[in-house]
Coordinates of C-alpha atoms in Angstrom, one line a residue:
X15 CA 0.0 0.0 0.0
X16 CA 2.6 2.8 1.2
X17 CA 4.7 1.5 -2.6
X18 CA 1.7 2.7 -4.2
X19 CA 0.4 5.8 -2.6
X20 CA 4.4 7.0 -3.3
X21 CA 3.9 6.0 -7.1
X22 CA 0.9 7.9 -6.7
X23 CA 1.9 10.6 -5.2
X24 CA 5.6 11.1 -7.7
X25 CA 2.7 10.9 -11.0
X26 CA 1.2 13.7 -9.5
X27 CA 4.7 15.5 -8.9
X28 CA 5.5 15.3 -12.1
X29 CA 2.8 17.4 -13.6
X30 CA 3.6 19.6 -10.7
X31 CA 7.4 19.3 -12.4
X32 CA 6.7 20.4 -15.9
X33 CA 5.7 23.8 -14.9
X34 CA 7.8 26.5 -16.2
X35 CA 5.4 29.1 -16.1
X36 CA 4.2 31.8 -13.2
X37 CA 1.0 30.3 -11.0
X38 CA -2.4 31.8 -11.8
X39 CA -3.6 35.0 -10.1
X40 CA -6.0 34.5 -7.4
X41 CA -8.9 36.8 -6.1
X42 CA -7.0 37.3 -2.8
X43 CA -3.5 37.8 -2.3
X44 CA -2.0 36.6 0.8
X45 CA 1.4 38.4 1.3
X46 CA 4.2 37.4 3.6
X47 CA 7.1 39.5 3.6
X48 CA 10.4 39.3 5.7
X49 CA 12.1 42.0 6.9
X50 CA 15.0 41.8 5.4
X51 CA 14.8 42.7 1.3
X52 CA 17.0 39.9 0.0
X53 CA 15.7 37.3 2.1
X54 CA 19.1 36.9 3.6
X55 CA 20.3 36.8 7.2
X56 CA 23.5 35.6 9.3
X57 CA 23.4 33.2 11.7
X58 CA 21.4 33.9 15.1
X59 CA 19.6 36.2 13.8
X60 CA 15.8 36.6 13.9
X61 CA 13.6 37.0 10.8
X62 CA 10.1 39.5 11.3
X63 CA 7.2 38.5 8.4
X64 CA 4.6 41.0 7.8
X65 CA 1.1 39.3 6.6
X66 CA -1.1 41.4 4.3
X67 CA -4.2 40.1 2.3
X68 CA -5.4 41.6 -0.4
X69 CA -8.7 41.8 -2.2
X70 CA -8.6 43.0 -5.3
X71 CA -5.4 44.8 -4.9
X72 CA -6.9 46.3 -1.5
X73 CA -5.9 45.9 1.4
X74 CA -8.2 43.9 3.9
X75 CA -8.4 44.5 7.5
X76 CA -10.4 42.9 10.9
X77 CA -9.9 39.5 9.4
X78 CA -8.3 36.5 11.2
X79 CA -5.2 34.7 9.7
X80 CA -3.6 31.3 10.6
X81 CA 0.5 31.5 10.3
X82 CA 3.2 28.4 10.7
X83 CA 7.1 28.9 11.4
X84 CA 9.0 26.0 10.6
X85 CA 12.4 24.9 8.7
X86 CA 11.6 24.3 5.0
X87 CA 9.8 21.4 4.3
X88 CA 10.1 21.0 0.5
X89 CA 6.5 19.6 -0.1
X90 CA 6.7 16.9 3.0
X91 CA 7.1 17.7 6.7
X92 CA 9.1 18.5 9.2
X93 CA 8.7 20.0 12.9
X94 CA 6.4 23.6 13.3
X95 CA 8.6 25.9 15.3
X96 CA 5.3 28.7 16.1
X97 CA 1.5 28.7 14.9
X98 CA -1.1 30.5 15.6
X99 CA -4.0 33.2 14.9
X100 CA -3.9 36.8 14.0
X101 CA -6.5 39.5 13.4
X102 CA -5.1 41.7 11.0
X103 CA -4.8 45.5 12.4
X104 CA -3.9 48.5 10.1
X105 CA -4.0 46.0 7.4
X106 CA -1.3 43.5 8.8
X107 CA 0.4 41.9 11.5
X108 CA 3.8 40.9 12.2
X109 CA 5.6 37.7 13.4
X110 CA 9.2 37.4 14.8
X111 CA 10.2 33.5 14.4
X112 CA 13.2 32.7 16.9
X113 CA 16.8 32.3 15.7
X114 CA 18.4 30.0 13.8
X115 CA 22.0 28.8 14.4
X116 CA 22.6 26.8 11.8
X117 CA 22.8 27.4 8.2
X118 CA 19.8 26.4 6.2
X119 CA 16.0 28.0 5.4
X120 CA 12.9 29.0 7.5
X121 CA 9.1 29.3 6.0
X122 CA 6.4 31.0 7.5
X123 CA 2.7 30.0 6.0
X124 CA -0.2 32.2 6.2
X125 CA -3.7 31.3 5.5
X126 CA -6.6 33.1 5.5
X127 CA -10.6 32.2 4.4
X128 CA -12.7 34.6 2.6
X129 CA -16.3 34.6 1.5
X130 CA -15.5 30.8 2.6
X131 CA -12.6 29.9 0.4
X132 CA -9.6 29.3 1.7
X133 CA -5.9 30.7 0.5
X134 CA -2.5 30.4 1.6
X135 CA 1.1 31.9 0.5
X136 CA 4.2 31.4 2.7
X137 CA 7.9 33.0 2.5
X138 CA 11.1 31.3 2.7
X139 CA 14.0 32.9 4.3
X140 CA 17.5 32.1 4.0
X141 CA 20.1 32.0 7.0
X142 CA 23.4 32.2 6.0
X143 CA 23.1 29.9 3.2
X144 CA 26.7 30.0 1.2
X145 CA 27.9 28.0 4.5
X146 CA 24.8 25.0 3.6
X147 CA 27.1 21.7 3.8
X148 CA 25.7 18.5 1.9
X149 CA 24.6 15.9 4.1
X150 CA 25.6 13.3 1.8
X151 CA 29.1 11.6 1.2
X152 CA 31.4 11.0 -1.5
X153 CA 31.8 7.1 -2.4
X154 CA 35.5 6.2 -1.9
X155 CA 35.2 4.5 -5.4
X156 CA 32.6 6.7 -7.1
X157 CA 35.1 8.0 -9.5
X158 CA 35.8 4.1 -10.2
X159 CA 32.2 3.1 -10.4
X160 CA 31.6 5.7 -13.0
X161 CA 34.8 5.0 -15.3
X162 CA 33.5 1.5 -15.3
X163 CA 30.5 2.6 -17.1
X164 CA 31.9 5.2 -19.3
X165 CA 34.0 2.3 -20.6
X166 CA 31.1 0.2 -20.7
X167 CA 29.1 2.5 -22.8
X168 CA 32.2 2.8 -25.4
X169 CA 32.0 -0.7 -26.2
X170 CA 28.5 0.0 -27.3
X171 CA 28.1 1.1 -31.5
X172 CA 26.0 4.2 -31.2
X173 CA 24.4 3.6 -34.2
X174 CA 22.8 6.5 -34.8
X175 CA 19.5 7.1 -37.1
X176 CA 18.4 9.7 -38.0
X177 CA 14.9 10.9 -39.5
X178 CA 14.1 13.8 -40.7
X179 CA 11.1 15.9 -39.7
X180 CA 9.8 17.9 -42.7
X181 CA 6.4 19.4 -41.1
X182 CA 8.6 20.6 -38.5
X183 CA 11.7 22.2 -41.1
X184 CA 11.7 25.7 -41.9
X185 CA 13.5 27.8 -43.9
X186 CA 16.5 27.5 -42.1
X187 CA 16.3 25.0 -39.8
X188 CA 16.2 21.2 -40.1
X189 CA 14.6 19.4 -37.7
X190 CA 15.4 15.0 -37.4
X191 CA 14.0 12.7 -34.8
X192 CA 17.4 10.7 -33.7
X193 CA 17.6 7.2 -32.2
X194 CA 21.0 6.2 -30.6
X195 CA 22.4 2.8 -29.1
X196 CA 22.3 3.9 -25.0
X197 CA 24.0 1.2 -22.2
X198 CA 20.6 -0.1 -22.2
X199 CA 18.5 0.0 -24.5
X200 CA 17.9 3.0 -26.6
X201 CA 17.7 6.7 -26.0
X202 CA 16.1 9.4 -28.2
X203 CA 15.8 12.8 -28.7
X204 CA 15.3 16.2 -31.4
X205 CA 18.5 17.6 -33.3
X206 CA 17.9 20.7 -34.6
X207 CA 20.4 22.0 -37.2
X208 CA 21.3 25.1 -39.1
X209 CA 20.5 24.7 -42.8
X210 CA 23.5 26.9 -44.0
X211 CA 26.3 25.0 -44.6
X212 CA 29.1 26.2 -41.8
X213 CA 30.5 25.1 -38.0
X214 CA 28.2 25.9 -35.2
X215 CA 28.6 25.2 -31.4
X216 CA 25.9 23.1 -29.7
X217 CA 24.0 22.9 -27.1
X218 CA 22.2 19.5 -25.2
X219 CA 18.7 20.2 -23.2
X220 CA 18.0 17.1 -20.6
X221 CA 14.9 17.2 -19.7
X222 CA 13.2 17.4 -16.9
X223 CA 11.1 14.8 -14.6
X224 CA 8.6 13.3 -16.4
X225 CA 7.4 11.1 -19.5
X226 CA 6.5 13.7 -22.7
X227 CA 7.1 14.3 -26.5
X228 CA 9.6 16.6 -27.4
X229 CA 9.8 19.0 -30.1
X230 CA 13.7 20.5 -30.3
X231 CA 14.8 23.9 -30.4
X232 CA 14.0 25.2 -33.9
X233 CA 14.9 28.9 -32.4
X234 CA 18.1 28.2 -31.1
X235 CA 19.2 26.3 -34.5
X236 CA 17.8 29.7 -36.4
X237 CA 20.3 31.7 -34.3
X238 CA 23.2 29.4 -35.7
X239 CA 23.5 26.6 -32.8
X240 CA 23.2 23.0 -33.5
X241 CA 21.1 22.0 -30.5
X242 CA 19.8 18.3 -29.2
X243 CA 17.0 17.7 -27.1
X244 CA 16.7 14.2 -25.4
X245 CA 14.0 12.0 -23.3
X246 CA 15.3 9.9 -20.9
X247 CA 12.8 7.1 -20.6
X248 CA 14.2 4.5 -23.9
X249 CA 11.1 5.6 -25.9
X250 CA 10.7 7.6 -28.8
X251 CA 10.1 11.5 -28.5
X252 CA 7.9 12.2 -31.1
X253 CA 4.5 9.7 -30.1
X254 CA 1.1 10.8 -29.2
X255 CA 1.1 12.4 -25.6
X256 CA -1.8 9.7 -24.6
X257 CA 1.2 7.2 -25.2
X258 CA 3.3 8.9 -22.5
X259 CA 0.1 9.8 -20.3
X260 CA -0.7 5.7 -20.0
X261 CA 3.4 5.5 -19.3
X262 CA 3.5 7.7 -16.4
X263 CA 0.7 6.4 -15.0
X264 CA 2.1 2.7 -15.2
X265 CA 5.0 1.3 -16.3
X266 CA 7.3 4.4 -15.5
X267 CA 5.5 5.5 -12.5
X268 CA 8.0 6.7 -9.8
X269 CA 11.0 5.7 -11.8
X270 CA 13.4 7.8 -10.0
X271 CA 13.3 5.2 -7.2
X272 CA 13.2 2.0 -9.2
X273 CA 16.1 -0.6 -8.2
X274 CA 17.5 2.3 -5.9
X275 CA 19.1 -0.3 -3.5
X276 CA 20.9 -2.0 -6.3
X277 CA 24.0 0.7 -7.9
X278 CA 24.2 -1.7 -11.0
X279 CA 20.5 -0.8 -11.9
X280 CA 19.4 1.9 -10.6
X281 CA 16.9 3.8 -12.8
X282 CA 19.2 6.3 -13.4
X283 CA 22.5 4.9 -14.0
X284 CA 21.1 4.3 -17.7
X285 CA 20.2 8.0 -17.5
X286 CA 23.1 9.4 -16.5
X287 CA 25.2 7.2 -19.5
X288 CA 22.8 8.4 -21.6
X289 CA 23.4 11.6 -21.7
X290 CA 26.8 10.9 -22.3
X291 CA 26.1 9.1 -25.3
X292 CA 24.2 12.0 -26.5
X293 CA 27.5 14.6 -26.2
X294 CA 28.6 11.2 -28.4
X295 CA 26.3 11.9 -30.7
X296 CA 26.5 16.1 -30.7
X297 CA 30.4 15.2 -31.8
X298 CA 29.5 13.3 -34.7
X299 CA 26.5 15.9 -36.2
X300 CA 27.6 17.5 -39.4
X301 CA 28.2 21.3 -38.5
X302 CA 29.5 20.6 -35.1
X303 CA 32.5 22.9 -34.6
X304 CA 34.5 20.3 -32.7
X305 CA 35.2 22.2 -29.9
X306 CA 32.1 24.2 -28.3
X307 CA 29.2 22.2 -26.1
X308 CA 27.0 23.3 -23.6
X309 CA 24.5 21.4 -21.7
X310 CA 21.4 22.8 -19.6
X311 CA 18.1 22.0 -18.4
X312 CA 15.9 22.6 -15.1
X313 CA 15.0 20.6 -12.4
X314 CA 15.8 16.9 -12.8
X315 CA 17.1 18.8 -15.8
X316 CA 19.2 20.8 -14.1
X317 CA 20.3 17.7 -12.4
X318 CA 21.5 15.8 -15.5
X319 CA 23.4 19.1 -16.7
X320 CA 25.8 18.7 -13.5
X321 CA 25.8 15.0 -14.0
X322 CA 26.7 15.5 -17.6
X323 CA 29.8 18.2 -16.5
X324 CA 31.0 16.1 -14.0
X325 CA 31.3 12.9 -16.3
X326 CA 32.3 14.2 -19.9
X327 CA 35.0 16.8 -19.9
X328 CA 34.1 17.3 -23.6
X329 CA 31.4 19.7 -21.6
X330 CA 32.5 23.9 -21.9
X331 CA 29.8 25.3 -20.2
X332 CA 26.8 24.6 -18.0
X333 CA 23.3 26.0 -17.2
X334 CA 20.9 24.9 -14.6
X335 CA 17.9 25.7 -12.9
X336 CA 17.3 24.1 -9.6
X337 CA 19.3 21.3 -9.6
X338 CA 16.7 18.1 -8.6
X339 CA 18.2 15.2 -6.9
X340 CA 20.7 17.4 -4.8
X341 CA 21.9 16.3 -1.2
X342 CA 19.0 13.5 -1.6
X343 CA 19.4 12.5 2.4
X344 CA 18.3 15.8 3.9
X345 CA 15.4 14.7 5.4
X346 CA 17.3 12.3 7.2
X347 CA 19.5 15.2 9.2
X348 CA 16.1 17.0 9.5
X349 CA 16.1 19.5 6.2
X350 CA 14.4 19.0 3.5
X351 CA 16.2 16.6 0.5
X352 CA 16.3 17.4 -2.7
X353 CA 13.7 15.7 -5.5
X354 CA 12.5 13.1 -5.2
X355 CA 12.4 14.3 -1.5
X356 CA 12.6 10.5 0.0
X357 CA 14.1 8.7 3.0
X358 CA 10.5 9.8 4.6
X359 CA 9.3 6.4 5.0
X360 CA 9.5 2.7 5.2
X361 CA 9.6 2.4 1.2
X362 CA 12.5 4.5 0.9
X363 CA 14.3 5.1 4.1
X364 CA 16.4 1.9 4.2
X365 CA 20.1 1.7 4.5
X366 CA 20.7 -0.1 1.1
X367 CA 19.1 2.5 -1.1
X368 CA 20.6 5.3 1.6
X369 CA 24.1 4.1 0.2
X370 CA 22.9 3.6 -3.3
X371 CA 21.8 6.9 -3.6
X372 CA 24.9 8.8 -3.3
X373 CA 26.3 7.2 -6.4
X374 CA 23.8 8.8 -8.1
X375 CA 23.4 12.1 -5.9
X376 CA 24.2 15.3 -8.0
X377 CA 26.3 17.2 -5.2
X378 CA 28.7 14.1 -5.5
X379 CA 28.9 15.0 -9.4
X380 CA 29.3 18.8 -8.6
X381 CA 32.5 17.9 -6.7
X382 CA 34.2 17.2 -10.3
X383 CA 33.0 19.4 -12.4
X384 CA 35.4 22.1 -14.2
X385 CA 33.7 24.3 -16.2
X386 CA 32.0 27.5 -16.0
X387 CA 28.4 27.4 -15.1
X388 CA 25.4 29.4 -14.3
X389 CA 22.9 28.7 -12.1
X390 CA 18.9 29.8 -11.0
X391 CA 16.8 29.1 -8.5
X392 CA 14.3 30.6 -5.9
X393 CA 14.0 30.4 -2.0
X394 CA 10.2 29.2 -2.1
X395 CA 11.0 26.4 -4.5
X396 CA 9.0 23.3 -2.7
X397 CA 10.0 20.9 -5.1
X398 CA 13.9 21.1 -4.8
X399 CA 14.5 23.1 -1.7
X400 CA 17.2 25.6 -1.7
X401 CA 18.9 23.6 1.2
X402 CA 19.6 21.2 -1.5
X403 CA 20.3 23.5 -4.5
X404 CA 22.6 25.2 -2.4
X405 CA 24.5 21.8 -1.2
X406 CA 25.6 21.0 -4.5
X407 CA 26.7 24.4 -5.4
X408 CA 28.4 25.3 -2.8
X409 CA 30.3 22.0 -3.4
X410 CA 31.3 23.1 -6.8
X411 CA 34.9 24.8 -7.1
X412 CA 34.7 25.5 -11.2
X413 CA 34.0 29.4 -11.5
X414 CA 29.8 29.8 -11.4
X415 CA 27.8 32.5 -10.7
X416 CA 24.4 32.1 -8.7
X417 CA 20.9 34.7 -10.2
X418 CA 18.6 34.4 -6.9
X419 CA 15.2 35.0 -7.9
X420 CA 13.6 35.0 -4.3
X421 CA 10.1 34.4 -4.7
X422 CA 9.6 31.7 -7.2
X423 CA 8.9 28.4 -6.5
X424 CA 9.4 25.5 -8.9
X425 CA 9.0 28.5 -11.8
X426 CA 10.6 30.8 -14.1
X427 CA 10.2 34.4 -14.7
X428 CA 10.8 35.2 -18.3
X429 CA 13.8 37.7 -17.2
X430 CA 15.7 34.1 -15.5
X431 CA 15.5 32.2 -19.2
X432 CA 16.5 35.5 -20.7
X433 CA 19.7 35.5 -18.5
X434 CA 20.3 32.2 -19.4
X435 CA 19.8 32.4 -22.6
X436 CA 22.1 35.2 -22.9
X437 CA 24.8 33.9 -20.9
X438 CA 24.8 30.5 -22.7
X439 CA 25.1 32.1 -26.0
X440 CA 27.8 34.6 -25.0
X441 CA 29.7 31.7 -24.0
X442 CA 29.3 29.9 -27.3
X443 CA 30.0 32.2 -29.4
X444 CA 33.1 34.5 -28.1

């Protein structure tokens, strides 16, 4: 029963996974707002929200609102430090939580019902955290373990095919549906490709959680970038969406946990090879420079783009929103873990699949990789917690640079894929 209320439970995250987009405005706005403007505070001190609700874009007043202090949760549990009820006065109240010594993040949740609905926001504050440590371990032979599959993997033909997409071409940009010879089994993805003849740097998008179609980047082709998009799951990219619906909500249900006490097959150890194969594939395209690849993605996409940096020094540059499967054993030192945000019950929380796990953990990857990188993320992200984000970055010793974006959750403004796209480009083409 407790197996398949988690399978449940991870199909329903990964609609919750695929949004890139800003949430839909509500009637009434519930606003909780720390004290200090960037979030930020040192160690011992004490965080003050302010609680507003607005109607309308007016301020209400006289009404009662319920508020929680805890540490982050992600979207599971973990202790309440303070809760309570408030009538608002002059339009708001204010809450002082109590200190917190140690590095890591602090939510207050407010809730309030109006006309009989309920609706709740909550504000995640940060304490300190460029001193966050992982809580995870490095393998004495994860280097080793690793190696053996990259030289596993190179005894496989890649054995590419490659079929092209006319109602998807335009004018300059051809678009192919490619099939490639993986460790197991196959993987597939969209190459887009500049039609004029030349030598263009590239770029790889992993994907993130989830089982979908995929279309490629015809855009970033047009701009003069030879740019591959992959699934993950074996399965071709270009089938009817009902194909991948039935998918999710069977056979691949949960995935991210299958054979997680076994290293050898682990879901994503065919993954992780996988994307290797693919900067395999990016070198043999016809256009490729030779020299310039960059790899990005968000979420568990974000994840594979460490992953891919930290195995395949044929990587230059990196970009990566909110890394998933960061400092996966969090919730075991009492913070939240990273996505898939387990070891929370009897399914998961077993010392077998604790030790497997950090073979496949992405701050263990972050410790090798070399190359520049950029990286997003927000404080109120629920789905991959800054405590874990910021494990595996502050891990990583190759020169990166960090674009907060406070308030987003699992999200993106427009201005954050801007930035990226800008950087990543830059990079490319100096």
């Amino acid at each position: 029963m407790k197996t398949k209320i988690f399978v449940s439970f991870t199909c329903y995250l990964f609609f919750i996974l695929n949004l890139s987009a800003q949430p839909r405005q509500e009637l009434v706005e519930v606003m909780v707002s720390p004290n200090h403007a960037d979030w930020t505070y040192a160690l011992g001190e004490q965080a003050e929200f302010s609680i507003s609700v607005f109607r309308n874009n007016v301020p209400l007043d006289g009404i009662e609102i319920q508020y929680a202090i805890q540490p982050d949760p992600g979207y599971r549990t973990l202790k309440i430090w303070d809760e309570g009820t408030r009538t608002l006065k002059n339009n708001s109240t204010k809450i002082k939580a109590k200190k917190f010594t140690e590095p890591g993040f602090l939510r207050c949740t407010a809730t309030v019902k109006v006309d009989g609905k309920e609706y709740s926001s909550y504000t995640t504050v940060g304490f300190a955290p460029d001193k966050i440590q992982p809580t995870t371990t490095l393998p004495e032979d994860f280097e080793a373990f690793w190696n053996k599959g990259k030289e596993e993997l190179d005894k496989v033909p890649m054995n590419a095919v490659l079929t092209l997409m006319p109602e998807r071409c335009t004018d300059k940009v051809d678009v192919y549906h490619v099939q490639l010879d993986n460790i197991k089994g196959k993987i597939y993805g969209i190459l887009t490709k500049p039609k004029k003849a030349g030598k263009y740097p590239a770029i790889l998008h992993v994907p993130g959680a989830g089982i979908r179609p995929y279309y490629g980047e015809i855009d970033e082709a047009a701009e003069g970038f030879i740019s591959f998009t992959i699934g993950i799951h074996g399965i071709p990219v270009n089938l009817d969406q009902s194909v991948y619906d039935a998918l999710g909500k069977g056979a691949l249900g949960g995935y991210q946990t299958f054979n997680l006490d076994d290293r050898d097959s682990a879901y994503y150890r065919r993954v992780y090879l996988g994307c290797v194969r693919a900067v395999d594939f990016i070198e043999s395209v016809d256009g490729f420079n030779g020299e310039d690849i960059a790899v990005t993605g968000g979420s568990q996409g974000g994840a594979l783009s460490i992953v891919t940096a930290g195995l395949d020094d044929r990587i230059d540059y990196l970009a990566a929103f909110y890394p998933a499967l960061s400092d996966m054993t969090g919730f075991l030192h009492g913070r939240a873990g990273g996505w898939p945000q387990i070891f929370m019950d009897d399914f998961t929380n077993k010392p077998e699949k604790i030790e497997v796990s950090k073979y496949y953990d992405v701050v263990n990857f972050a410790r090798f990789v070399k190359v520049p990188g950029w990286y997003s993320w927000g404080y109120n992200d629920n789905v991959c917690p800054p405590a874990s984000t910021y494990s595996a970055y502050n891990v990583l010793t190759a020169p990166k640079e960090l674009h907060l974006f406070q308030k987003t959750q699992h999200w993106t403004y427009p201005e954050q894929q801007e930035l990226r796209k800008e950087w990543l480009f830059t990079k490319l083409k100096k």
